[in-house]
Short mmCIF file of C-alpha atoms in Angstrom, two decimals:
data_model
loop_
_atom_site.label_atom_id
_atom_site.label_comp_id
_atom_site.label_asym_id
_atom_site.label_seq_id
_atom_site.Cartn_x
_atom_site.Cartn_y
_atom_site.Cartn_z
CA THR A 1 23.30 19.28 69.69
CA THR A 2 23.37 15.56 68.93
CA ARG A 3 24.92 16.24 65.50
CA THR A 4 28.29 17.28 66.97
CA HIS A 5 28.85 14.05 68.93
CA ASN A 6 30.15 12.05 65.98
CA ARG A 7 32.22 14.82 64.40
CA GLY A 8 35.90 15.46 64.90
CA GLN A 9 37.29 18.40 66.88
CA MET A 10 37.82 20.65 63.86
CA GLU A 11 34.36 20.13 62.47
CA SER A 12 32.33 20.53 65.64
CA ARG A 13 32.66 24.32 65.65
CA THR A 14 31.19 24.61 62.18
CA ALA A 15 28.75 21.70 62.51
CA ILE A 16 25.85 23.93 63.49
CA PHE A 17 26.18 25.82 60.18
CA SER A 18 25.96 22.73 58.00
CA ALA A 19 22.71 21.66 56.38
CA PRO A 20 20.68 18.98 58.13
CA THR A 21 21.23 15.54 56.68
CA ALA A 22 18.54 13.09 55.62
CA ALA A 23 19.19 11.11 58.81
CA ASP A 24 18.44 14.17 60.94
CA ALA A 25 15.23 14.83 59.07
CA ALA A 26 14.09 11.23 59.43
CA GLY A 27 14.54 11.24 63.20
CA PRO A 28 16.80 9.42 65.71
CA ARG A 29 15.20 5.99 65.37
CA THR A 30 15.70 5.38 61.63
CA ARG A 31 17.21 2.12 60.34
CA HIS A 32 20.09 2.33 57.92
CA GLY A 33 19.04 0.10 55.04
CA PHE A 34 21.66 -1.71 53.01
CA SER A 35 20.97 -1.65 49.30
CA PRO A 36 22.72 -4.44 47.41
CA TYR A 37 22.35 -2.58 44.10
CA VAL A 38 24.19 0.32 42.58
CA ASN A 39 24.06 1.66 39.02
CA ASN A 40 27.48 1.97 37.41
CA GLY A 41 26.01 3.78 34.42
CA GLY A 42 26.69 3.55 30.72
CA THR A 43 24.74 2.85 27.57
CA VAL A 44 24.71 -0.14 25.22
CA LEU A 45 23.13 -0.47 21.79
CA GLY A 46 22.60 -3.29 19.32
CA ILE A 47 21.49 -2.97 15.68
CA CYS A 48 21.17 -5.76 13.13
CA GLY A 49 21.02 -5.79 9.35
CA SER A 50 20.47 -8.46 6.73
CA ASP A 51 23.71 -10.35 7.37
CA PHE A 52 25.35 -8.53 10.26
CA ALA A 53 24.81 -7.33 13.80
CA ILE A 54 26.61 -4.49 15.54
CA VAL A 55 26.77 -4.24 19.32
CA ALA A 56 28.27 -1.18 20.96
CA GLY A 57 28.81 0.07 24.48
CA ASP A 58 30.56 3.04 26.03
CA THR A 59 33.43 2.39 28.45
CA ARG A 60 32.68 4.72 31.34
CA LEU A 61 32.15 3.14 34.76
CA SER A 62 30.65 5.52 37.31
CA GLU A 63 29.54 5.53 40.90
CA GLY A 64 27.38 8.49 41.88
CA TYR A 65 29.08 11.57 40.47
CA SER A 66 32.52 9.95 40.28
CA ILE A 67 34.15 8.03 37.48
CA SER A 68 35.68 4.70 38.53
CA SER A 69 37.10 3.87 35.12
CA ARG A 70 37.18 5.43 31.66
CA THR A 71 38.23 2.21 29.93
CA TYR A 72 35.96 -0.56 31.25
CA THR A 73 34.57 -2.77 28.48
CA LYS A 74 30.91 -3.69 28.68
CA VAL A 75 31.03 -5.73 25.47
CA ILE A 76 32.07 -9.38 25.53
CA GLN A 77 32.48 -11.94 22.76
CA LEU A 78 30.79 -15.23 23.64
CA THR A 79 31.33 -17.27 20.45
CA ASP A 80 32.47 -16.71 16.86
CA THR A 81 28.99 -15.51 16.02
CA THR A 82 27.67 -13.88 19.19
CA VAL A 83 28.48 -10.79 21.21
CA LEU A 84 26.88 -9.52 24.42
CA ALA A 85 26.81 -6.00 25.84
CA THR A 86 25.43 -5.21 29.28
CA ALA A 87 24.70 -2.05 31.24
CA GLY A 88 23.77 -1.77 34.92
CA MET A 89 25.75 -2.90 37.95
CA GLN A 90 29.30 -3.93 37.13
CA ALA A 91 29.54 -6.54 39.92
CA ASP A 92 26.46 -8.28 38.58
CA PHE A 93 27.13 -8.10 34.86
CA HIS A 94 30.79 -9.07 35.24
CA THR A 95 29.66 -12.21 37.10
CA LEU A 96 26.93 -12.83 34.55
CA HIS A 97 29.51 -12.67 31.76
CA LYS A 98 31.74 -15.16 33.60
CA VAL A 99 28.80 -17.53 34.14
CA LEU A 100 27.85 -17.29 30.46
CA LEU A 101 31.38 -17.96 29.24
CA THR A 102 31.52 -21.02 31.47
CA ARG A 103 28.21 -22.28 30.12
CA VAL A 104 29.41 -21.73 26.54
CA ARG A 105 32.48 -23.88 27.22
CA GLN A 106 30.28 -26.58 28.76
CA TYR A 107 27.99 -26.50 25.71
CA GLU A 108 31.00 -26.90 23.41
CA ASP A 109 32.23 -29.87 25.48
CA ASP A 110 28.79 -31.52 25.40
CA HIS A 111 27.81 -30.82 21.78
CA GLY A 112 31.08 -30.56 19.90
CA HIS A 113 30.22 -27.20 18.37
CA GLN A 114 29.51 -23.66 19.47
CA PRO A 115 25.98 -22.65 20.48
CA SER A 116 24.01 -20.60 17.94
CA THR A 117 22.95 -17.05 18.73
CA PRO A 118 19.26 -17.91 19.33
CA ALA A 119 20.36 -20.77 21.60
CA LEU A 120 22.53 -18.40 23.62
CA ALA A 121 19.68 -15.92 23.72
CA GLN A 122 17.48 -18.56 25.36
CA LEU A 123 20.29 -19.56 27.74
CA LEU A 124 20.80 -15.99 28.90
CA SER A 125 17.06 -15.68 29.56
CA VAL A 126 17.06 -18.83 31.67
CA ILE A 127 20.13 -17.74 33.65
CA LEU A 128 18.57 -14.36 34.39
CA TYR A 129 15.25 -15.91 35.45
CA SER A 130 17.04 -18.34 37.77
CA ARG A 131 17.70 -15.22 39.83
CA ARG A 132 14.10 -14.03 39.68
CA PHE A 133 13.97 -13.26 43.41
CA PHE A 134 17.36 -11.53 43.70
CA PRO A 135 17.98 -10.36 40.16
CA TYR A 136 21.17 -9.56 38.33
CA TYR A 137 21.09 -5.77 37.94
CA ALA A 138 22.04 -6.23 34.33
CA PHE A 139 20.36 -4.86 31.21
CA ASN A 140 21.53 -6.94 28.28
CA VAL A 141 21.67 -6.59 24.54
CA LEU A 142 22.77 -9.74 22.70
CA GLY A 143 23.78 -9.54 19.05
CA GLY A 144 24.97 -11.96 16.44
CA VAL A 145 24.32 -13.89 13.28
CA ASP A 146 21.89 -16.81 13.37
CA ASP A 147 22.23 -20.21 11.66
CA ASP A 148 20.65 -18.82 8.46
CA GLY A 149 23.30 -16.12 8.24
CA LYS A 150 20.88 -13.35 9.17
CA GLY A 151 21.70 -10.67 11.73
CA CYS A 152 19.82 -10.77 15.03
CA VAL A 153 19.61 -8.66 18.15
CA PHE A 154 17.90 -9.72 21.38
CA SER A 155 16.77 -7.29 24.05
CA TYR A 156 16.38 -8.27 27.74
CA ASP A 157 15.01 -6.97 30.98
CA ALA A 158 16.72 -7.71 34.32
CA VAL A 159 14.83 -10.98 34.93
CA GLY A 160 15.15 -12.56 31.51
CA SER A 161 12.14 -11.45 29.49
CA PHE A 162 13.50 -11.22 25.94
CA GLU A 163 12.51 -10.49 22.39
CA ARG A 164 14.24 -10.60 19.03
CA VAL A 165 14.31 -7.09 17.58
CA GLN A 166 16.01 -5.07 14.88
CA TYR A 167 17.58 -2.67 17.37
CA SER A 168 17.68 -2.13 21.10
CA ALA A 169 19.29 0.22 23.61
CA SER A 170 19.84 -0.31 27.34
CA GLY A 171 21.41 1.61 30.19
CA THR A 172 21.34 5.18 31.46
CA GLY A 173 21.15 6.58 27.94
CA HIS A 174 18.48 4.23 26.62
CA GLU A 175 15.70 6.83 26.73
CA LEU A 176 17.86 9.17 24.66
CA VAL A 177 18.85 6.51 22.16
CA GLN A 178 15.85 4.20 21.62
CA PRO A 179 13.47 6.81 20.10
CA LEU A 180 16.28 7.98 17.83
CA MET A 181 16.64 4.41 16.54
CA ASP A 182 12.86 4.30 15.98
CA GLN A 183 13.18 7.37 13.79
CA GLN A 184 16.42 6.57 11.93
CA ILE A 185 16.22 2.79 11.51
CA GLY A 186 12.58 1.89 12.15
CA TRP A 187 11.42 4.79 9.98
CA LYS A 188 8.38 5.06 12.23
CA ASP A 189 6.29 8.17 11.48
CA GLN A 190 7.67 8.30 7.97
CA ARG A 191 5.32 7.40 5.17
CA ALA A 192 7.66 6.82 2.26
CA THR A 193 8.70 3.43 3.58
CA ALA A 194 9.37 2.16 0.05
CA LEU A 195 12.34 4.55 0.00
CA LYS A 196 13.79 3.17 3.21
CA PRO A 197 17.40 2.21 2.46
CA VAL A 198 18.87 -1.20 3.29
CA LEU A 199 21.46 -0.62 5.99
CA SER A 200 25.11 -1.31 5.29
CA VAL A 201 27.69 -1.95 8.00
CA GLU A 202 29.46 1.38 7.36
CA ALA A 203 26.24 3.42 7.47
CA THR A 204 25.17 1.70 10.68
CA VAL A 205 28.53 2.30 12.33
CA ASP A 206 28.35 6.00 11.37
CA LEU A 207 24.86 6.26 12.82
CA LEU A 208 26.00 4.50 15.96
CA LYS A 209 28.88 6.94 16.46
CA ASP A 210 26.56 9.93 16.00
CA THR A 211 24.06 8.41 18.41
CA PHE A 212 26.62 7.86 21.15
CA ALA A 213 28.02 11.35 20.59
CA SER A 214 24.54 12.74 21.23
CA ALA A 215 23.96 10.48 24.21
CA SER A 216 27.31 11.59 25.73
CA GLU A 217 26.23 15.21 25.46
CA ARG A 218 23.12 14.81 27.56
CA ASP A 219 23.78 11.77 29.77
CA ILE A 220 26.51 12.32 32.35
CA TYR A 221 27.11 8.59 32.73
CA THR A 222 27.87 8.01 29.05
CA GLY A 223 31.20 9.00 27.51
CA ASP A 224 34.98 8.41 27.37
CA TYR A 225 35.38 5.64 24.75
CA LEU A 226 33.03 3.61 22.60
CA ASP A 227 33.54 -0.06 21.78
CA ILE A 228 31.91 -1.08 18.50
CA CYS A 229 31.76 -4.79 17.75
CA VAL A 230 30.71 -5.99 14.27
CA VAL A 231 29.54 -9.56 13.73
CA GLN A 232 29.21 -10.44 10.09
CA ALA A 233 28.29 -13.74 8.45
CA GLY A 234 31.44 -15.50 7.26
CA LYS A 235 33.83 -12.94 8.72
CA LYS A 236 35.85 -12.68 11.90
CA ILE A 237 34.33 -10.51 14.64
CA SER A 238 35.94 -7.05 14.69
CA ILE A 239 36.13 -4.65 17.62
CA GLU A 240 36.93 -0.97 17.19
CA ARG A 241 37.38 1.60 19.94
CA CYS A 242 36.78 5.27 19.27
CA GLU A 243 36.68 8.35 21.47
CA LEU A 244 33.68 10.05 22.96
CA LYS A 245 33.67 13.16 25.12
CA PHE A 246 35.55 13.00 28.40
CA ASP A 247 33.48 15.52 30.35
CA MET B 1 4.77 8.86 40.72
CA SER B 2 5.75 12.51 40.47
CA ILE B 3 3.07 15.18 40.29
CA LEU B 4 4.67 16.37 37.06
CA GLU B 5 3.84 13.00 35.48
CA TYR B 6 0.16 12.94 36.51
CA ASN B 7 -1.17 14.49 33.31
CA GLY B 8 1.88 13.90 31.11
CA GLY B 9 2.86 15.96 28.09
CA SER B 10 5.95 17.13 26.24
CA VAL B 11 7.15 20.24 24.46
CA LEU B 12 10.07 20.99 22.12
CA ALA B 13 11.23 24.28 20.61
CA MET B 14 14.00 24.77 18.06
CA LYS B 15 15.73 27.74 16.48
CA GLY B 16 16.15 28.09 12.75
CA LYS B 17 17.18 30.75 10.25
CA ASN B 18 14.92 33.72 11.02
CA CYS B 19 12.28 31.40 12.42
CA VAL B 20 11.46 29.28 15.45
CA VAL B 21 9.30 26.17 15.68
CA ILE B 22 7.54 25.00 18.82
CA GLY B 23 5.59 21.77 19.17
CA SER B 24 3.77 19.77 21.81
CA ASP B 25 1.76 16.60 22.05
CA THR B 26 -2.02 16.88 22.29
CA ARG B 27 -2.99 14.36 24.97
CA TYR B 28 -4.92 15.23 28.07
CA GLY B 29 -5.00 12.35 30.51
CA LEU B 30 -5.24 11.37 34.15
CA GLN B 31 -2.46 8.86 34.73
CA ALA B 32 -3.35 5.88 32.54
CA GLN B 33 -6.66 7.20 31.26
CA THR B 34 -6.82 9.50 28.24
CA ILE B 35 -9.61 12.03 28.50
CA ALA B 36 -9.05 14.23 25.45
CA THR B 37 -6.83 14.14 22.39
CA ASP B 38 -7.11 17.81 21.43
CA PHE B 39 -5.24 19.48 24.27
CA PRO B 40 -2.17 21.20 22.80
CA LYS B 41 0.23 22.69 25.29
CA THR B 42 1.45 25.59 23.18
CA PHE B 43 -0.26 28.95 23.42
CA LYS B 44 0.04 32.14 21.42
CA MET B 45 1.10 35.12 23.49
CA THR B 46 1.73 37.65 20.73
CA ASP B 47 2.25 37.56 16.96
CA GLN B 48 5.94 37.01 17.68
CA CYS B 49 5.85 34.78 20.76
CA TYR B 50 4.54 31.36 21.76
CA VAL B 51 4.72 29.67 25.15
CA GLY B 52 4.70 25.92 25.76
CA LEU B 53 3.37 24.90 29.18
CA VAL B 54 3.75 21.30 30.29
CA GLY B 55 3.17 19.62 33.63
CA LEU B 56 0.11 19.52 35.85
CA ALA B 57 -2.82 20.49 33.60
CA THR B 58 -4.56 22.72 36.12
CA ASP B 59 -1.37 24.76 36.50
CA VAL B 60 -0.91 24.84 32.73
CA GLN B 61 -4.32 26.49 32.46
CA THR B 62 -3.78 28.83 35.42
CA ILE B 63 -0.37 30.03 34.29
CA ARG B 64 -1.72 30.57 30.80
CA GLU B 65 -4.56 32.70 32.18
CA ARG B 66 -2.25 34.70 34.46
CA LEU B 67 0.14 35.27 31.58
CA GLN B 68 -2.60 36.47 29.26
CA PHE B 69 -3.72 38.87 31.97
CA ARG B 70 -0.17 40.20 32.40
CA LEU B 71 0.26 40.55 28.64
CA LYS B 72 -2.96 42.48 28.20
CA LEU B 73 -2.15 44.79 31.09
CA TYR B 74 1.35 45.37 29.68
CA SER B 75 0.00 46.27 26.25
CA LEU B 76 -2.50 48.69 27.80
CA LYS B 77 0.15 50.42 29.86
CA GLU B 78 3.04 50.29 27.38
CA GLU B 79 0.97 50.59 24.18
CA ARG B 80 3.12 47.88 22.58
CA GLU B 81 3.33 44.09 22.49
CA MET B 82 5.49 42.18 24.98
CA GLU B 83 8.76 40.89 23.53
CA PRO B 84 9.67 37.17 24.01
CA VAL B 85 12.54 37.98 26.40
CA VAL B 86 10.13 39.93 28.61
CA VAL B 87 7.52 37.15 28.42
CA GLY B 88 10.17 34.74 29.70
CA ASN B 89 11.13 37.04 32.55
CA VAL B 90 7.49 37.53 33.52
CA ILE B 91 6.89 33.75 33.65
CA SER B 92 10.07 33.33 35.69
CA SER B 93 8.84 35.96 38.10
CA ILE B 94 5.36 34.45 38.41
CA LEU B 95 6.85 31.01 39.13
CA TYR B 96 9.37 32.25 41.69
CA GLU B 97 6.62 34.05 43.61
CA ARG B 98 5.53 30.55 44.54
CA ARG B 99 9.04 29.35 45.43
CA PHE B 100 7.94 27.22 48.41
CA GLY B 101 4.65 25.97 47.00
CA PRO B 102 5.30 25.95 43.28
CA TYR B 103 3.19 25.70 40.18
CA PHE B 104 3.92 22.30 38.65
CA VAL B 105 4.75 23.50 35.17
CA GLU B 106 8.04 23.59 33.27
CA PRO B 107 7.53 26.20 30.57
CA VAL B 108 9.22 26.84 27.26
CA VAL B 109 9.22 30.21 25.46
CA ALA B 110 9.80 30.57 21.72
CA GLY B 111 9.64 33.71 19.66
CA LEU B 112 11.26 36.35 17.50
CA GLN B 113 12.92 39.07 19.53
CA GLY B 114 13.18 42.76 18.75
CA PRO B 115 12.97 44.71 15.49
CA GLU B 116 15.53 42.32 13.87
CA LYS B 117 13.18 39.39 14.66
CA LYS B 118 16.02 37.37 16.10
CA PRO B 119 14.99 33.81 17.06
CA TYR B 120 14.76 33.36 20.83
CA ILE B 121 14.07 30.25 22.90
CA CYS B 122 14.17 29.62 26.61
CA ALA B 123 13.13 26.89 29.05
CA MET B 124 12.51 27.02 32.78
CA ASP B 125 12.17 24.70 35.74
CA LEU B 126 9.10 24.83 37.96
CA ILE B 127 10.47 27.63 40.13
CA GLY B 128 11.46 29.85 37.24
CA ALA B 129 15.18 29.17 36.72
CA PRO B 130 15.74 29.94 33.04
CA VAL B 131 17.98 28.11 30.61
CA PHE B 132 18.90 29.85 27.34
CA ALA B 133 19.96 27.75 24.41
CA ASP B 134 21.28 28.44 20.93
CA ASP B 135 19.76 25.33 19.45
CA PHE B 136 16.75 23.74 21.14
CA VAL B 137 14.94 23.38 24.44
CA VAL B 138 12.79 20.52 25.70
CA SER B 139 10.39 19.92 28.55
CA GLY B 140 7.97 17.30 29.82
CA THR B 141 7.72 13.59 30.50
CA SER B 142 9.65 12.57 27.37
CA ALA B 143 12.38 15.19 27.85
CA GLN B 144 15.17 12.60 27.78
CA ALA B 145 13.93 11.15 24.50
CA LEU B 146 13.58 14.66 23.04
CA TYR B 147 17.16 15.46 24.09
CA GLY B 148 18.50 12.36 22.38
CA LEU B 149 16.64 13.05 19.14
CA ALA B 150 17.17 16.80 19.01
CA GLU B 151 20.90 16.49 19.79
CA THR B 152 21.35 14.22 16.75
CA LEU B 153 18.89 15.73 14.27
CA TYR B 154 19.48 19.44 14.91
CA LYS B 155 21.47 21.51 12.43
CA PRO B 156 21.97 25.27 12.78
CA ASP B 157 20.15 27.69 10.46
CA MET B 158 17.54 25.38 9.03
CA ASP B 159 14.79 27.01 7.00
CA GLU B 160 11.09 26.91 7.94
CA GLU B 161 10.10 23.67 6.27
CA ASP B 162 13.25 21.76 7.26
CA LEU B 163 12.89 22.97 10.84
CA PHE B 164 9.23 21.98 10.91
CA GLU B 165 10.08 18.51 9.62
CA THR B 166 12.87 18.09 12.20
CA VAL B 167 10.75 19.22 15.15
CA SER B 168 7.88 17.01 13.99
CA GLN B 169 10.06 13.90 13.67
CA CYS B 170 11.72 14.51 17.04
CA LEU B 171 8.40 15.11 18.78
CA LEU B 172 6.59 12.11 17.30
CA ALA B 173 9.44 9.65 17.88
CA ALA B 174 9.82 10.86 21.46
CA VAL B 175 6.16 10.92 22.52
CA ASN B 176 5.49 7.58 20.85
CA ARG B 177 7.85 5.98 23.36
CA ASP B 178 6.22 7.77 26.30
CA ALA B 179 3.12 6.28 27.88
CA VAL B 180 1.68 9.60 29.09
CA SER B 181 2.42 11.80 26.09
CA GLY B 182 1.16 11.49 22.57
CA TRP B 183 -2.10 11.04 20.71
CA GLY B 184 -0.68 13.30 18.03
CA ALA B 185 1.14 16.60 18.06
CA SER B 186 0.58 20.27 17.32
CA VAL B 187 3.54 22.08 15.74
CA THR B 188 3.74 25.84 15.13
CA ILE B 189 6.17 27.70 12.84
CA ILE B 190 6.80 31.33 13.79
CA THR B 191 8.31 33.58 11.13
CA PRO B 192 8.46 37.38 10.83
CA ASP B 193 5.53 37.38 8.39
CA ARG B 194 3.21 34.66 9.61
CA ILE B 195 2.44 31.86 12.02
CA ILE B 196 1.48 28.39 10.74
CA THR B 197 0.15 25.67 13.03
CA ARG B 198 -0.10 22.08 11.82
CA THR B 199 -1.60 19.10 13.64
CA LEU B 200 0.18 15.76 13.24
CA LYS B 201 -1.21 12.27 13.56
CA GLY B 202 0.82 10.00 15.78
CA ARG B 203 0.27 6.69 17.52
CA HIS B 204 -3.10 6.67 19.23
CA ASP B 205 -2.04 4.72 22.25
#
């Protein structure tokens, strides 16, 4: 059969017992497409409060069913008041982060001060849209403190559409996480909204850890370690790494 | 677009202390269009067993009818009601009969098993492969969302009212983020003494 032609000596005897591949099923005249995109997995989440924003991302980098790295950071600090976390394709979001850092330095050279979080939010949108017809496979969550000292989180799609929100999740675990945030932080479908507590940093970090623990249980691409980055008005940005499940 | 997403719908079942709760959304739609908002996907099999059927609506109805037939025949022959474990096995068998041309449903069974009324839940894929869980099972177009919520909000041995509240919150938050599930929910509490079904209002979009 034609299948044995490309196999080595050892394999040819057993080749007839192996399952037909997709190429066999499609026929002899199929083209092998090259896809420029791959999903390296992972989940990122941003939540803001009255004077703080917390951005978190797991550190697992995957390709298919394999793990490329257990300790790859998806969270990057852009300025003293802004942090970005991105899920999607590592090649694209690593480059995007480099481009953004360069643009931040240029802004500082031109203006003499760091860009504000809403300014960076707009910049990220414009950079993403500049690649409208060959997008960055990057799903961003930007978090920080604005010029009024209030926490803000911005949520993006791959081509730069963005919105300021109270919380946002992106990545392979976003479907698991986003509705949970609706329930726990948004208090949607709860009527006693007058009793809704004002979130503190500690309570939000606890919720975040629980959320990622749950996401790691059910999403194979989420796990290993969790980077939690807290941006608070008037304080230095802090990053904490804690463990998730390694399976 | 998968055939399992044509009508939409979601189901969740959770175990508690001497009780189980099963809930589903109540939308009946054809892709983007909503036709009815009173189409629950949970059905009573016996006083101790409910089945949640989600997927292609025509198969939901057919499997429900075939199951009711099997249950009635069983109770005539055996002179007793079918236990939840047996109901699950019967569904699994019915689905596997159509292994190479399946029914497009992914069922969930919830009930109280045996004379001790031990809580029992089980989920299946469309060809009848069962999954037994100690905590909760999910199925449908917002399964991922239900997993995320249930994994965080579940505690073992909750009582009836706590369990009802938890299932309701999980179901509403999950279907509200899903375009083809929603328009409210129908949640049923099964205890050794009684069955209570409550209808919830959710986002009507």
